[in-house]
JSON list of C-alpha atoms in Angstrom, two decimals:
[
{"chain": "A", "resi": 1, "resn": "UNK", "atom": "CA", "xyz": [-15.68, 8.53, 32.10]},
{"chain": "A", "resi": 2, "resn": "UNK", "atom": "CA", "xyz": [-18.25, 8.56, 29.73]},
{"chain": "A", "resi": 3, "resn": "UNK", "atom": "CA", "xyz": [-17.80, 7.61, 25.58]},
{"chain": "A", "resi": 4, "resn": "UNK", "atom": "CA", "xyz": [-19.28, 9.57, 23.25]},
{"chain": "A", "resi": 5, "resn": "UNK", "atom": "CA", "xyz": [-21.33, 7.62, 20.40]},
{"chain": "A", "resi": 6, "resn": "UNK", "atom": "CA", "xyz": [-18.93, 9.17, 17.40]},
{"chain": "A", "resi": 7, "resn": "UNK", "atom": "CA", "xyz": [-16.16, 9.22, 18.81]},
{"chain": "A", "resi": 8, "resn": "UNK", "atom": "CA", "xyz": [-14.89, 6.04, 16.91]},
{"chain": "A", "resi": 9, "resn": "UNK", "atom": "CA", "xyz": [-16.67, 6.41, 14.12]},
{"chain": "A", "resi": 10, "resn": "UNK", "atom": "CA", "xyz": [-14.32, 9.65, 13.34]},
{"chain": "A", "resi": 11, "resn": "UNK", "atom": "CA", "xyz": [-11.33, 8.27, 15.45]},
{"chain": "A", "resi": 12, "resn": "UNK", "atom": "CA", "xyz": [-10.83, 5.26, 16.10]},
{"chain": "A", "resi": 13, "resn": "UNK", "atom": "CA", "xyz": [-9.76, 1.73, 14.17]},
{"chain": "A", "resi": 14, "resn": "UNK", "atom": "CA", "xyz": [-13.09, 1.54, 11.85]},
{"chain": "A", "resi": 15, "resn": "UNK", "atom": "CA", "xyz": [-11.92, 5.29, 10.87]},
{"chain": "A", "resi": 16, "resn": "UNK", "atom": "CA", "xyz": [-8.47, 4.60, 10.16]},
{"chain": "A", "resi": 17, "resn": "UNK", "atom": "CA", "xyz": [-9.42, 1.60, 7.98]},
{"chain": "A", "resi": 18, "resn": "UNK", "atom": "CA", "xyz": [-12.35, 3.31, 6.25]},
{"chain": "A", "resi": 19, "resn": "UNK", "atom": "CA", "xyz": [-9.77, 5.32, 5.05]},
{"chain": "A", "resi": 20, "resn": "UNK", "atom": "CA", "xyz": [-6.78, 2.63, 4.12]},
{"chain": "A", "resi": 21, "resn": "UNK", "atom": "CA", "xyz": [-9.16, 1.56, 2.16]},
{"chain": "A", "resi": 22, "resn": "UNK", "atom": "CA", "xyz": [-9.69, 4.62, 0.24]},
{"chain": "A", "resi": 23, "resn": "UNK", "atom": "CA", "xyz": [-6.39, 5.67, 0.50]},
{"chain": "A", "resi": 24, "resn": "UNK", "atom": "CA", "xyz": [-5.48, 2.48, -1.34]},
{"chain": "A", "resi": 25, "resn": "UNK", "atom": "CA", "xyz": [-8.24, 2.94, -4.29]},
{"chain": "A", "resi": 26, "resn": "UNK", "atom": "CA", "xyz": [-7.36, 6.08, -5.46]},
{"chain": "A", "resi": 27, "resn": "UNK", "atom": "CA", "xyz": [-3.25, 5.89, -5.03]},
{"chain": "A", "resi": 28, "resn": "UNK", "atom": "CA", "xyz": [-3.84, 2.57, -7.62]},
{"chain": "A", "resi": 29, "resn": "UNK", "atom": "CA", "xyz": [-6.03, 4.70, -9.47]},
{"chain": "A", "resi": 30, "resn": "UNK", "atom": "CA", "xyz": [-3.66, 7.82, -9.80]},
{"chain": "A", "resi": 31, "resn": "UNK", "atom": "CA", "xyz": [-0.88, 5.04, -10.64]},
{"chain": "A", "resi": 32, "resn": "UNK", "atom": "CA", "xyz": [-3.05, 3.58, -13.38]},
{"chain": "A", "resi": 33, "resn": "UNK", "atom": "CA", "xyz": [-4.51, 6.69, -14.92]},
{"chain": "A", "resi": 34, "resn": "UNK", "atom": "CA", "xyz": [-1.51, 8.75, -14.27]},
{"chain": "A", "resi": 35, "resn": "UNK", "atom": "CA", "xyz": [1.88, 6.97, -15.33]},
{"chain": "A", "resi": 36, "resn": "UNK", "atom": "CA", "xyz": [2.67, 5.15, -18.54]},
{"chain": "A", "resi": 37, "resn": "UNK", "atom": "CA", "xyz": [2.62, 0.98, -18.70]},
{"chain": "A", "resi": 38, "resn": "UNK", "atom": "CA", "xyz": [6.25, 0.98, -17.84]},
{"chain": "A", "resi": 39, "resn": "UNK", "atom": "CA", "xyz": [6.34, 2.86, -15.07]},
{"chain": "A", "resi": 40, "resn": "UNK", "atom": "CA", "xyz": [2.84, 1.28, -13.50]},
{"chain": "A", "resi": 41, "resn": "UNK", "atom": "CA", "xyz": [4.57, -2.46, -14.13]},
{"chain": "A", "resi": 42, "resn": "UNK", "atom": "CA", "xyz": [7.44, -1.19, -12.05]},
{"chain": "A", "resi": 43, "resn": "UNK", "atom": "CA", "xyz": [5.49, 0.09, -9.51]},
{"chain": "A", "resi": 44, "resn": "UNK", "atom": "CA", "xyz": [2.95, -3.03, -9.24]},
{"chain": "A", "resi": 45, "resn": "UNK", "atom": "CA", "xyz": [6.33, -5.08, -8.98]},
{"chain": "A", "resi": 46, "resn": "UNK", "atom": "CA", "xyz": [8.42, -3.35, -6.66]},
{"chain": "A", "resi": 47, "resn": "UNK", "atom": "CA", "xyz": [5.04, -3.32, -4.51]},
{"chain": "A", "resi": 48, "resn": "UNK", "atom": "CA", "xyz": [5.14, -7.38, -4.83]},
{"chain": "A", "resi": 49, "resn": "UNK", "atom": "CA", "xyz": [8.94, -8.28, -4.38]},
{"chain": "A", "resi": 50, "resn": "UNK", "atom": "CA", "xyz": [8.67, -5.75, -1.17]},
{"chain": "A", "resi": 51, "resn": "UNK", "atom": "CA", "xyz": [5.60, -7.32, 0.53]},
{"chain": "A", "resi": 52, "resn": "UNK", "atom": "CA", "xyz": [6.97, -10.64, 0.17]},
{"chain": "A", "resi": 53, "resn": "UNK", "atom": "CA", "xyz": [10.25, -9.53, 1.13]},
{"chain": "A", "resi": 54, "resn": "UNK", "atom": "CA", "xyz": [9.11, -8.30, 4.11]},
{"chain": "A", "resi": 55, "resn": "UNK", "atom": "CA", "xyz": [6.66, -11.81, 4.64]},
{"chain": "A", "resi": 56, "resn": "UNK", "atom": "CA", "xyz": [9.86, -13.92, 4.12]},
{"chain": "A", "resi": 57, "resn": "UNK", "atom": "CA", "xyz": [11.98, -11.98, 6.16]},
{"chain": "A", "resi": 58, "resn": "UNK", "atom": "CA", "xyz": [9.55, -11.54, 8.91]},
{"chain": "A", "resi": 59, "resn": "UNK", "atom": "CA", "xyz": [7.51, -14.82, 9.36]},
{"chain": "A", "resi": 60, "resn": "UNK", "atom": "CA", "xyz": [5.24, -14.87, 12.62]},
{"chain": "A", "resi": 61, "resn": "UNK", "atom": "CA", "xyz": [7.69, -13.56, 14.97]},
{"chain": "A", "resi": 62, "resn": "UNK", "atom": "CA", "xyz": [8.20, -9.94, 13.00]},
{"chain": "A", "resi": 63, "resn": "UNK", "atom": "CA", "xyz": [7.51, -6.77, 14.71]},
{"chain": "A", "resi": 64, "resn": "UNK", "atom": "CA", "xyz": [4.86, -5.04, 12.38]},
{"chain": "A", "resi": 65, "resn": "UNK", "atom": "CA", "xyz": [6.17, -1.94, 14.28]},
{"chain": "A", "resi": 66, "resn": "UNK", "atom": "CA", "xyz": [9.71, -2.44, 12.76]},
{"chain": "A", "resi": 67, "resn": "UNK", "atom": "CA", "xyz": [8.85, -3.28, 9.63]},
{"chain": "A", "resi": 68, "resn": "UNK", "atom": "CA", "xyz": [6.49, 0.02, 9.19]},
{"chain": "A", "resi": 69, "resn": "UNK", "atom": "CA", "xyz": [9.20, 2.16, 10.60]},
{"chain": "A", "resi": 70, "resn": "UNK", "atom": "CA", "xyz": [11.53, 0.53, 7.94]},
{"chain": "A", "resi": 71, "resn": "UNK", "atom": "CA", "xyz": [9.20, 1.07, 4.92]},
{"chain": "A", "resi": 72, "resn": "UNK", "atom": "CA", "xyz": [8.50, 4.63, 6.05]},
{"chain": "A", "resi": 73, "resn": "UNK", "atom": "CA", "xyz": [12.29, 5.09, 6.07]},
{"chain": "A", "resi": 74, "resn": "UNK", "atom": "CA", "xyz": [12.68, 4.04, 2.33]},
{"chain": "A", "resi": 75, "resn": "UNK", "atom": "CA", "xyz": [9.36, 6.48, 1.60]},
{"chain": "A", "resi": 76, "resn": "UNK", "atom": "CA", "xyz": [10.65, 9.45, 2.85]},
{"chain": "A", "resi": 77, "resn": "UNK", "atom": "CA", "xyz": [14.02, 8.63, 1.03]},
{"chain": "A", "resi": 78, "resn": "UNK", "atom": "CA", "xyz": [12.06, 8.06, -2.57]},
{"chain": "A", "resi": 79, "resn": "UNK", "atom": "CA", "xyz": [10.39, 11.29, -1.46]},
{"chain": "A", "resi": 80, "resn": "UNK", "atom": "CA", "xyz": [13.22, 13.42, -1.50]},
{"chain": "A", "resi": 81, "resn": "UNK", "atom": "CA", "xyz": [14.67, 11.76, -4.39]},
{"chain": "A", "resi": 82, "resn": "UNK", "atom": "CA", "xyz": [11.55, 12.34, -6.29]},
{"chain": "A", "resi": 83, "resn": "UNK", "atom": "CA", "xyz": [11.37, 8.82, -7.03]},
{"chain": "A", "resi": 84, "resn": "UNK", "atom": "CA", "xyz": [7.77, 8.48, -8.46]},
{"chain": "A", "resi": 85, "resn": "UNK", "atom": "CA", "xyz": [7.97, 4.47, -8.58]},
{"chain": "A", "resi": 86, "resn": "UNK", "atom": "CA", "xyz": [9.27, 3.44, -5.12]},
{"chain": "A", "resi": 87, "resn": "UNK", "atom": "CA", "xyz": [7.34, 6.80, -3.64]},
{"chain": "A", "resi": 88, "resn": "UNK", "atom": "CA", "xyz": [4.10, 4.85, -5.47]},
{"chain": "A", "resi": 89, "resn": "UNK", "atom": "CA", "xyz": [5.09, 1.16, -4.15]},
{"chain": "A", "resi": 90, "resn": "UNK", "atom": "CA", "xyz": [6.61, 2.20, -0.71]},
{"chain": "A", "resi": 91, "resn": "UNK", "atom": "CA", "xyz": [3.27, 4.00, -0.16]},
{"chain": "A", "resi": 92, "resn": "UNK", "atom": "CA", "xyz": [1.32, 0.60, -0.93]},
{"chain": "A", "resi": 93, "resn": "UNK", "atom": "CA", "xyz": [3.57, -1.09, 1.37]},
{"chain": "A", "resi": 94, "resn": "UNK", "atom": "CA", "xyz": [2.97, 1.12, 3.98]},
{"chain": "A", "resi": 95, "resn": "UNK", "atom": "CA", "xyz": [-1.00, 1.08, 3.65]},
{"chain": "A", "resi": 96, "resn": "UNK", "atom": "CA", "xyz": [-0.88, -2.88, 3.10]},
{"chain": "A", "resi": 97, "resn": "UNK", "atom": "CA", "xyz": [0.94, -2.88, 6.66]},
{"chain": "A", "resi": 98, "resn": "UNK", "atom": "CA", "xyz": [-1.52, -0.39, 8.19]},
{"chain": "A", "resi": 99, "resn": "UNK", "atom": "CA", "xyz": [-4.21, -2.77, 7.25]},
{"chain": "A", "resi": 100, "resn": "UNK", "atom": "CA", "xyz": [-2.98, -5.88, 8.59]},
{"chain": "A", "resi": 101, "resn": "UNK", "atom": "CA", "xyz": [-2.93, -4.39, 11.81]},
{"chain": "A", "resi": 102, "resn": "UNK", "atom": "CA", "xyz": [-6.50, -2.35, 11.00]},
{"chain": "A", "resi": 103, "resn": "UNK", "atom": "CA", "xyz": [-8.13, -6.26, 10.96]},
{"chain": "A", "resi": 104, "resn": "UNK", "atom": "CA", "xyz": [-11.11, -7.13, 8.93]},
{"chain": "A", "resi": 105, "resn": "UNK", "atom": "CA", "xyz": [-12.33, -3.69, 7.99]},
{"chain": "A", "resi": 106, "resn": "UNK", "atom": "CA", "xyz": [-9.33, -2.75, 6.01]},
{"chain": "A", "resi": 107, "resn": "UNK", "atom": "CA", "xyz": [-9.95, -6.01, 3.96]},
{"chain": "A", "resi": 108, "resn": "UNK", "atom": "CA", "xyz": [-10.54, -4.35, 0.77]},
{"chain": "A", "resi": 109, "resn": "UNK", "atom": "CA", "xyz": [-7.51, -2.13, 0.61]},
{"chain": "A", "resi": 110, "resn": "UNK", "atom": "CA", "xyz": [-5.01, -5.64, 0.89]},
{"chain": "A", "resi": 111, "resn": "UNK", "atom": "CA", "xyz": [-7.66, -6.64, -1.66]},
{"chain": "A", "resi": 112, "resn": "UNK", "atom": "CA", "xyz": [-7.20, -3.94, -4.07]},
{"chain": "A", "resi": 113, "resn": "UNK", "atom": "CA", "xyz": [-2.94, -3.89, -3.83]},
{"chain": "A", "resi": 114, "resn": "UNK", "atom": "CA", "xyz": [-3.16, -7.40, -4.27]},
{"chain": "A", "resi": 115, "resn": "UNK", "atom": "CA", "xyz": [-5.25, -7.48, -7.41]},
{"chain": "A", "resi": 116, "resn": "UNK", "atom": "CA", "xyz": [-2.92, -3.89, -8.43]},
{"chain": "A", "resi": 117, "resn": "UNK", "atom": "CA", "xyz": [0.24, -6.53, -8.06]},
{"chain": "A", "resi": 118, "resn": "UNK", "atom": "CA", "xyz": [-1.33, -9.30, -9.94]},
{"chain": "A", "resi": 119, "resn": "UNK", "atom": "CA", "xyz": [-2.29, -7.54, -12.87]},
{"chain": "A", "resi": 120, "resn": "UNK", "atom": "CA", "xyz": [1.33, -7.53, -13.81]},
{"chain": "A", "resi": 121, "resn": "UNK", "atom": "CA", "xyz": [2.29, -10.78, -12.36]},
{"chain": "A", "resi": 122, "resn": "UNK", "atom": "CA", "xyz": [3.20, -12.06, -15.61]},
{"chain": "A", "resi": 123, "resn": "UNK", "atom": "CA", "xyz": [5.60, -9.11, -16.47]},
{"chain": "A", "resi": 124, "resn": "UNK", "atom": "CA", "xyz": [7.68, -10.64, -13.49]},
{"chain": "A", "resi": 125, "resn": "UNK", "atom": "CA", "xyz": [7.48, -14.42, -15.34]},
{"chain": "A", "resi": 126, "resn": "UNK", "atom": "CA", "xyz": [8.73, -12.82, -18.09]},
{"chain": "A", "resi": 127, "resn": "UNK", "atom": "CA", "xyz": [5.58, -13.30, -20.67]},
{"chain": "A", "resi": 128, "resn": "UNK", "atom": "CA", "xyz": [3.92, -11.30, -22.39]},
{"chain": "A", "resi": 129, "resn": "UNK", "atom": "CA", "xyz": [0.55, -10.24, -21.02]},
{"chain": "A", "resi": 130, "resn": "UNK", "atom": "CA", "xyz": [-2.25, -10.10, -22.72]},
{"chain": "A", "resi": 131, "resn": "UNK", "atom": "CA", "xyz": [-4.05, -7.39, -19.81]},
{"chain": "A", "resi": 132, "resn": "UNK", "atom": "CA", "xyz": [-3.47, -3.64, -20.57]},
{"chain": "A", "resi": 133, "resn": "UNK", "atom": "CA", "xyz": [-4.78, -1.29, -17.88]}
]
């Protein structure tokens, strides 16, 4: 069987993180742009305490397929609730996961959530930050 020269270039892994990392970008920008301080701390938080959550709880020997099916769970439950902040954070979750298993390409969107989540790492200290969006 032959392969046809785009065929991963529209389908396959470099696709899917070409567009995690996209994805990532403008969710972070909507969050920013589109939601007061409050809310975007919340959402920058609840995106930390559940990716280390699911670091501790998971270690080396976690299933990433588990943990994915988990965090899409809790989405589609903030979904229907119309839950704006854990729809926001859940979704971050979900594309940080998605890019650990993309590989290398899909650096920048970890990049980006993990920069998103330590701009308000010092609302979860409990100072007072000097960094406004």
């Amino acid at each position: 069987m032959f392969k046809l020269p785009f065929w991963d270039r529209f389908f396959g892994p470099e696709a899917e993180a070409r567009q995690l990392n996209r994805d990532a970008v403008a969710i972070i920008e909507v969050a920013r742009e589109g939601y007061s301080v409050a809310r975007t701390r919340e959402m920058a938080l609840l995106t930390r305490d559940t990716l280390e959550e699911l670091s501790d709880r998971g270690g080396a020997n976690a299933d990433p397929d588990v943990m994915l099916g988990e965090m899409k769970m809790k989405h589609r439950e903030a979904r229907r609730s119309r839950e704006q902040v854990e729809l926001t954070a859940f979704t971050l979750v979900i594309i940080d996961l998605r890019a650990r298993a993309a590989g290398e390409a899909a650096d920048p969107a970890r990049a980006a959530i993990a920069e998103f989540c330590q701009d308000w790492a010092h609302a979860a200290d409990g100072q007072e930050g000097t960094r406004l969006l």
